[in-house]
């Protein structure tokens, strides 16, 4: 029969074993908790990276960043009937950007004075012809214009048609700042298409055998944006060529 001391030692041994088991269980619970915390942390980080990637992939271009203009042929359009101009004034907004600057260049087009040019321009704008295109030419000597409307950026692009004759040309060959006029080839009155120029400083442009240049509108807002582009000059310091600060027409609205 066990003595009292033996029973006490046996009881102490059992208590020590139970305590060791409780401590082991406690350590195991802590271990499982830390594993769960680590797992949730990893999952949260992975989720954050996935969400960030999705946001970056679907985000619009960074605010203030002007997208590069497209350079492609868009030559499947048809010339609109002059009646489309409806013998009225049209308000057209060119949503333009250059560098980190954006601006609405607002034009008033005179459908009564230049019905064929206005009908053509408005129809092209409504058909998104100008969307994403650039202004390929800036002149800074003798005449002061920014020329746009050529998706090929070559100076020879067209919508697939040409028209004439010249409409509403000034008798004195003077094109005041803010004038919007159609570009054409020299001595060819029937070579107008989609290219147009914005006059940013009073210019005298001599007539040739075809006459002057079709004036079909005026700039009512945004001329300062065009002048700022001109102030930056022509690429490589030339007096005639692509603007040093490229210009993109992101979209056009007509009313």
CSV table of C-alpha atoms in Angstrom, one decimal:
chain,number,residue,atom,x,y,z
A,1,UNK,CA,0.0,0.0,0.0
A,2,UNK,CA,1.4,3.4,-1.1
A,3,UNK,CA,2.6,5.8,1.5
A,4,UNK,CA,1.3,9.3,1.9
A,5,UNK,CA,4.4,10.7,0.3
A,6,UNK,CA,4.1,8.4,-2.7
A,7,UNK,CA,0.5,9.5,-3.2
A,8,UNK,CA,1.6,13.2,-3.0
A,9,UNK,CA,4.4,12.7,-5.5
A,10,UNK,CA,2.0,10.8,-7.9
A,11,UNK,CA,-0.6,13.6,-7.6
A,12,UNK,CA,2.1,16.3,-8.2
A,13,UNK,CA,3.3,14.4,-11.2
A,14,UNK,CA,-0.3,14.2,-12.6
A,15,UNK,CA,-0.7,18.0,-12.0
A,16,UNK,CA,2.6,18.7,-13.7
A,17,UNK,CA,1.6,16.6,-16.7
A,18,UNK,CA,-1.8,18.3,-16.9
A,19,UNK,CA,-0.1,21.7,-16.7
A,20,UNK,CA,2.3,20.7,-19.4
A,21,UNK,CA,-0.6,19.6,-21.6
A,22,UNK,CA,-2.4,22.9,-21.0
A,23,UNK,CA,0.7,24.9,-21.9
A,24,UNK,CA,1.2,22.7,-25.0
A,25,UNK,CA,-2.4,23.2,-26.0
A,26,UNK,CA,-2.1,27.0,-25.4
A,27,UNK,CA,1.1,27.1,-27.6
A,28,UNK,CA,-0.7,25.1,-30.3
A,29,UNK,CA,-3.7,27.6,-30.3
A,30,UNK,CA,-1.3,30.6,-30.5
A,31,UNK,CA,0.5,28.9,-33.3
A,32,UNK,CA,-2.8,28.3,-35.2
A,33,UNK,CA,-3.8,31.9,-34.6
A,34,UNK,CA,-0.5,33.2,-36.0
A,35,UNK,CA,-0.9,31.0,-39.0
A,36,UNK,CA,-4.4,32.3,-39.6
A,37,UNK,CA,-3.2,35.9,-39.2
A,38,UNK,CA,-0.3,35.3,-41.6
A,39,UNK,CA,-2.7,33.6,-44.1
A,40,UNK,CA,-5.2,36.5,-44.0
A,41,UNK,CA,-2.4,39.0,-44.3
A,42,UNK,CA,-1.0,37.3,-47.4
A,43,UNK,CA,-4.5,37.0,-48.9
A,44,UNK,CA,-5.2,40.7,-48.2
A,45,UNK,CA,-1.9,41.7,-49.9
A,46,UNK,CA,-2.6,39.6,-52.9
A,47,UNK,CA,-6.1,41.0,-53.1
A,48,UNK,CA,-4.7,44.6,-52.9
A,49,UNK,CA,-2.2,43.9,-55.7
A,50,UNK,CA,-5.0,42.4,-57.9
A,51,UNK,CA,-7.3,45.3,-57.3
A,52,UNK,CA,-4.5,47.8,-58.0
A,53,UNK,CA,-3.6,46.0,-61.2
A,54,UNK,CA,-7.2,46.0,-62.4
A,55,UNK,CA,-7.6,49.7,-61.6
A,56,UNK,CA,-4.4,50.5,-63.5
A,57,UNK,CA,-5.4,48.4,-66.4
A,58,UNK,CA,-8.8,50.1,-66.7
A,59,UNK,CA,-7.9,53.6,-65.6
A,60,UNK,CA,-8.1,56.5,-68.0
A,61,UNK,CA,-4.8,58.2,-69.0
A,62,UNK,CA,-3.2,60.1,-66.2
A,63,UNK,CA,-4.8,63.5,-65.7
A,64,UNK,CA,-3.0,66.1,-67.7
A,65,UNK,CA,-1.4,63.6,-70.0
A,66,UNK,CA,-2.2,64.4,-73.6
A,67,UNK,CA,-2.6,61.2,-75.7
A,68,UNK,CA,-0.6,60.9,-78.9
A,69,UNK,CA,-2.5,61.6,-82.1
A,70,UNK,CA,-3.2,58.7,-84.4
A,71,UNK,CA,-1.6,58.5,-87.8
A,72,UNK,CA,-3.9,56.6,-90.1
A,73,UNK,CA,-5.8,57.0,-93.3
A,74,UNK,CA,-9.5,57.8,-93.0
A,75,UNK,CA,-10.6,58.0,-96.6
A,76,UNK,CA,-14.0,56.3,-96.7
A,77,UNK,CA,-16.2,59.4,-96.2
A,78,UNK,CA,-18.6,61.0,-98.7
A,79,UNK,CA,-19.1,64.7,-99.3
A,80,UNK,CA,-22.2,66.1,-97.6
A,81,UNK,CA,-24.7,68.1,-99.5
A,82,UNK,CA,-24.4,71.9,-98.8
A,83,UNK,CA,-28.0,71.9,-97.6
A,84,UNK,CA,-26.7,70.1,-94.4
A,85,UNK,CA,-25.3,73.4,-93.3
A,86,UNK,CA,-28.9,74.6,-93.0
A,87,UNK,CA,-28.0,78.2,-93.7
A,88,UNK,CA,-27.3,78.8,-90.0
A,89,UNK,CA,-24.5,79.3,-87.5
A,90,UNK,CA,-23.1,76.1,-86.0
A,91,UNK,CA,-21.2,75.9,-82.7
A,92,UNK,CA,-18.4,73.4,-82.8
A,93,UNK,CA,-16.1,72.5,-79.9
A,94,UNK,CA,-12.7,71.0,-80.5
A,95,UNK,CA,-11.6,69.2,-77.3
A,96,UNK,CA,-7.8,69.7,-77.7
A,97,UNK,CA,-4.7,69.1,-75.6
A,98,UNK,CA,-1.0,69.8,-75.8
A,99,UNK,CA,1.4,68.5,-73.2
A,100,UNK,CA,-0.3,68.9,-69.9
A,101,UNK,CA,-2.7,71.5,-71.1
A,102,UNK,CA,-6.3,70.9,-72.3
A,103,UNK,CA,-8.7,73.4,-73.8
A,104,UNK,CA,-12.0,73.7,-75.6
A,105,UNK,CA,-11.5,75.5,-78.8
A,106,UNK,CA,-15.0,76.8,-79.6
A,107,UNK,CA,-15.8,77.7,-83.3
A,108,UNK,CA,-18.7,79.4,-84.8
A,109,UNK,CA,-19.3,78.2,-88.3
A,110,UNK,CA,-21.2,80.2,-90.9
A,111,UNK,CA,-23.4,77.9,-92.8
A,112,UNK,CA,-24.8,80.7,-94.8
A,113,UNK,CA,-21.5,82.2,-96.1
A,114,UNK,CA,-19.7,78.8,-96.7
A,115,UNK,CA,-22.4,76.1,-96.9
A,116,UNK,CA,-20.3,73.5,-98.6
A,117,UNK,CA,-17.3,73.8,-96.3
A,118,UNK,CA,-19.6,73.9,-93.2
A,119,UNK,CA,-21.6,70.9,-94.3
A,120,UNK,CA,-18.4,68.9,-95.0
A,121,UNK,CA,-16.8,69.9,-91.7
A,122,UNK,CA,-19.9,69.3,-89.5
A,123,UNK,CA,-20.6,65.9,-91.1
A,124,UNK,CA,-17.0,64.8,-90.7
A,125,UNK,CA,-17.1,65.9,-87.0
A,126,UNK,CA,-20.3,64.0,-86.4
A,127,UNK,CA,-18.7,61.0,-88.0
A,128,UNK,CA,-15.8,61.2,-85.6
A,129,UNK,CA,-13.3,61.9,-88.4
A,130,UNK,CA,-11.3,64.3,-86.4
A,131,UNK,CA,-11.3,62.3,-83.1
A,132,UNK,CA,-7.8,61.5,-82.0
A,133,UNK,CA,-6.1,63.4,-84.9
A,134,UNK,CA,-3.3,65.9,-84.6
A,135,UNK,CA,-2.4,69.3,-85.9
A,136,UNK,CA,0.4,68.6,-88.3
A,137,UNK,CA,1.6,72.1,-89.3
A,138,UNK,CA,2.4,75.4,-87.6
A,139,UNK,CA,3.7,78.5,-89.3
A,140,UNK,CA,5.5,81.3,-87.5
A,141,UNK,CA,6.7,83.6,-90.2
A,142,UNK,CA,4.7,85.7,-92.7
A,143,UNK,CA,1.5,83.8,-92.0
A,144,UNK,CA,0.5,82.6,-88.6
A,145,UNK,CA,-1.7,79.5,-88.6
A,146,UNK,CA,-2.1,76.1,-87.0
A,147,UNK,CA,-3.2,73.5,-89.5
A,148,UNK,CA,-5.2,70.4,-88.5
A,149,UNK,CA,-7.5,67.8,-90.0
A,150,UNK,CA,-5.1,65.4,-91.6
A,151,UNK,CA,-5.3,61.9,-89.8
A,152,UNK,CA,-2.2,60.8,-91.8
A,153,UNK,CA,-0.1,63.7,-90.5
A,154,UNK,CA,1.5,64.1,-93.9
A,155,UNK,CA,-0.2,67.2,-95.2
A,156,UNK,CA,-1.8,65.1,-98.0
A,157,UNK,CA,-4.5,63.1,-96.1
A,158,UNK,CA,-8.1,63.5,-97.1
A,159,UNK,CA,-11.5,62.0,-96.2
A,160,UNK,CA,-11.8,60.3,-99.6
A,161,UNK,CA,-13.2,63.3,-101.4
A,162,UNK,CA,-12.3,66.9,-102.4
A,163,UNK,CA,-14.6,69.8,-103.2
A,164,UNK,CA,-14.6,73.4,-104.5
A,165,UNK,CA,-14.8,76.2,-105.5
A,166,UNK,CA,-13.6,78.6,-102.9
A,167,UNK,CA,-16.3,80.2,-100.7
A,168,UNK,CA,-16.3,83.4,-98.7
A,169,UNK,CA,-12.6,84.4,-99.3
A,170,UNK,CA,-11.7,87.9,-98.1
A,171,UNK,CA,-11.2,90.5,-100.9
A,172,UNK,CA,-8.2,92.0,-99.2
A,173,UNK,CA,-6.4,88.7,-98.5
A,174,UNK,CA,-6.4,89.5,-94.8
A,175,UNK,CA,-7.3,86.8,-92.4
A,176,UNK,CA,-7.7,88.2,-88.8
A,177,UNK,CA,-6.7,86.3,-85.7
A,178,UNK,CA,-9.4,83.8,-84.9
A,179,UNK,CA,-10.3,83.0,-88.5
A,180,UNK,CA,-11.1,79.4,-89.4
A,181,UNK,CA,-10.4,78.6,-93.0
A,182,UNK,CA,-10.1,75.6,-95.3
A,183,UNK,CA,-6.6,74.5,-96.5
A,184,UNK,CA,-6.1,73.5,-100.2
A,185,UNK,CA,-3.4,73.0,-102.7
A,186,UNK,CA,-2.0,76.0,-104.5
A,187,UNK,CA,-3.9,77.2,-107.6
A,188,UNK,CA,-6.5,74.4,-107.2
A,189,UNK,CA,-9.9,75.6,-106.0
A,190,UNK,CA,-11.3,72.1,-106.0
A,191,UNK,CA,-8.8,70.5,-103.6
A,192,UNK,CA,-10.4,71.2,-100.3
A,193,UNK,CA,-11.2,68.2,-98.1
A,194,UNK,CA,-10.8,67.9,-94.3
A,195,UNK,CA,-7.8,70.1,-93.6
A,196,UNK,CA,-8.4,73.4,-92.0
A,197,UNK,CA,-6.3,76.1,-90.4
A,198,UNK,CA,-6.7,78.3,-87.3
A,199,UNK,CA,-5.3,81.8,-87.6
A,200,UNK,CA,-3.7,82.8,-84.3
A,201,UNK,CA,-2.3,86.2,-85.5
A,202,UNK,CA,-3.5,88.6,-88.2
A,203,UNK,CA,-2.2,87.2,-91.5
A,204,UNK,CA,-2.1,88.3,-95.1
A,205,UNK,CA,-2.3,85.3,-97.3
A,206,UNK,CA,-2.0,86.3,-101.0
A,207,UNK,CA,-4.5,84.9,-103.4
A,208,UNK,CA,-3.4,82.7,-106.3
A,209,UNK,CA,-5.1,81.7,-109.5
A,210,UNK,CA,-7.7,79.8,-107.5
A,211,UNK,CA,-8.5,82.9,-105.4
A,212,UNK,CA,-8.2,83.1,-101.7
A,213,UNK,CA,-9.1,80.5,-99.0
A,214,UNK,CA,-12.6,79.6,-97.8
A,215,UNK,CA,-13.4,81.3,-94.5
A,216,UNK,CA,-16.1,79.2,-92.8
A,217,UNK,CA,-15.9,80.2,-89.2
A,218,UNK,CA,-14.3,82.1,-86.3
A,219,UNK,CA,-12.7,81.1,-83.0
A,220,UNK,CA,-14.9,82.4,-80.1
A,221,UNK,CA,-13.0,80.7,-77.3
A,222,UNK,CA,-9.7,78.9,-76.9
A,223,UNK,CA,-7.5,81.2,-79.2
A,224,UNK,CA,-5.1,81.6,-76.2
A,225,UNK,CA,-4.5,77.9,-76.3
A,226,UNK,CA,-3.6,78.1,-80.0
A,227,UNK,CA,-1.3,81.1,-79.4
A,228,UNK,CA,0.4,79.2,-76.6
A,229,UNK,CA,1.2,76.3,-79.0
A,230,UNK,CA,2.5,78.9,-81.4
A,231,UNK,CA,4.7,80.5,-78.7
A,232,UNK,CA,6.4,77.2,-78.2
A,233,UNK,CA,7.4,77.3,-81.8
A,234,UNK,CA,8.0,74.7,-84.5
A,235,UNK,CA,9.9,71.5,-84.0
A,236,UNK,CA,13.6,71.9,-84.5
A,237,UNK,CA,13.2,75.7,-84.6
A,238,UNK,CA,12.0,75.9,-88.2
A,239,UNK,CA,9.4,78.5,-89.2
A,240,UNK,CA,7.1,75.9,-90.8
A,241,UNK,CA,6.5,72.4,-89.7
A,242,UNK,CA,5.1,70.2,-86.9
A,243,UNK,CA,4.5,72.2,-83.7
A,244,UNK,CA,7.2,71.7,-81.0
A,245,UNK,CA,4.4,70.9,-78.6
A,246,UNK,CA,2.2,68.3,-80.4
A,247,UNK,CA,-1.5,69.0,-80.4
A,248,UNK,CA,-4.2,66.3,-80.3
A,249,UNK,CA,-7.9,66.8,-81.0
A,250,UNK,CA,-9.4,64.3,-78.6
A,251,UNK,CA,-13.0,64.8,-79.8
A,252,UNK,CA,-15.4,67.3,-81.4
A,253,UNK,CA,-18.9,68.4,-80.4
A,254,UNK,CA,-21.4,70.1,-82.8
A,255,UNK,CA,-24.5,72.1,-82.0
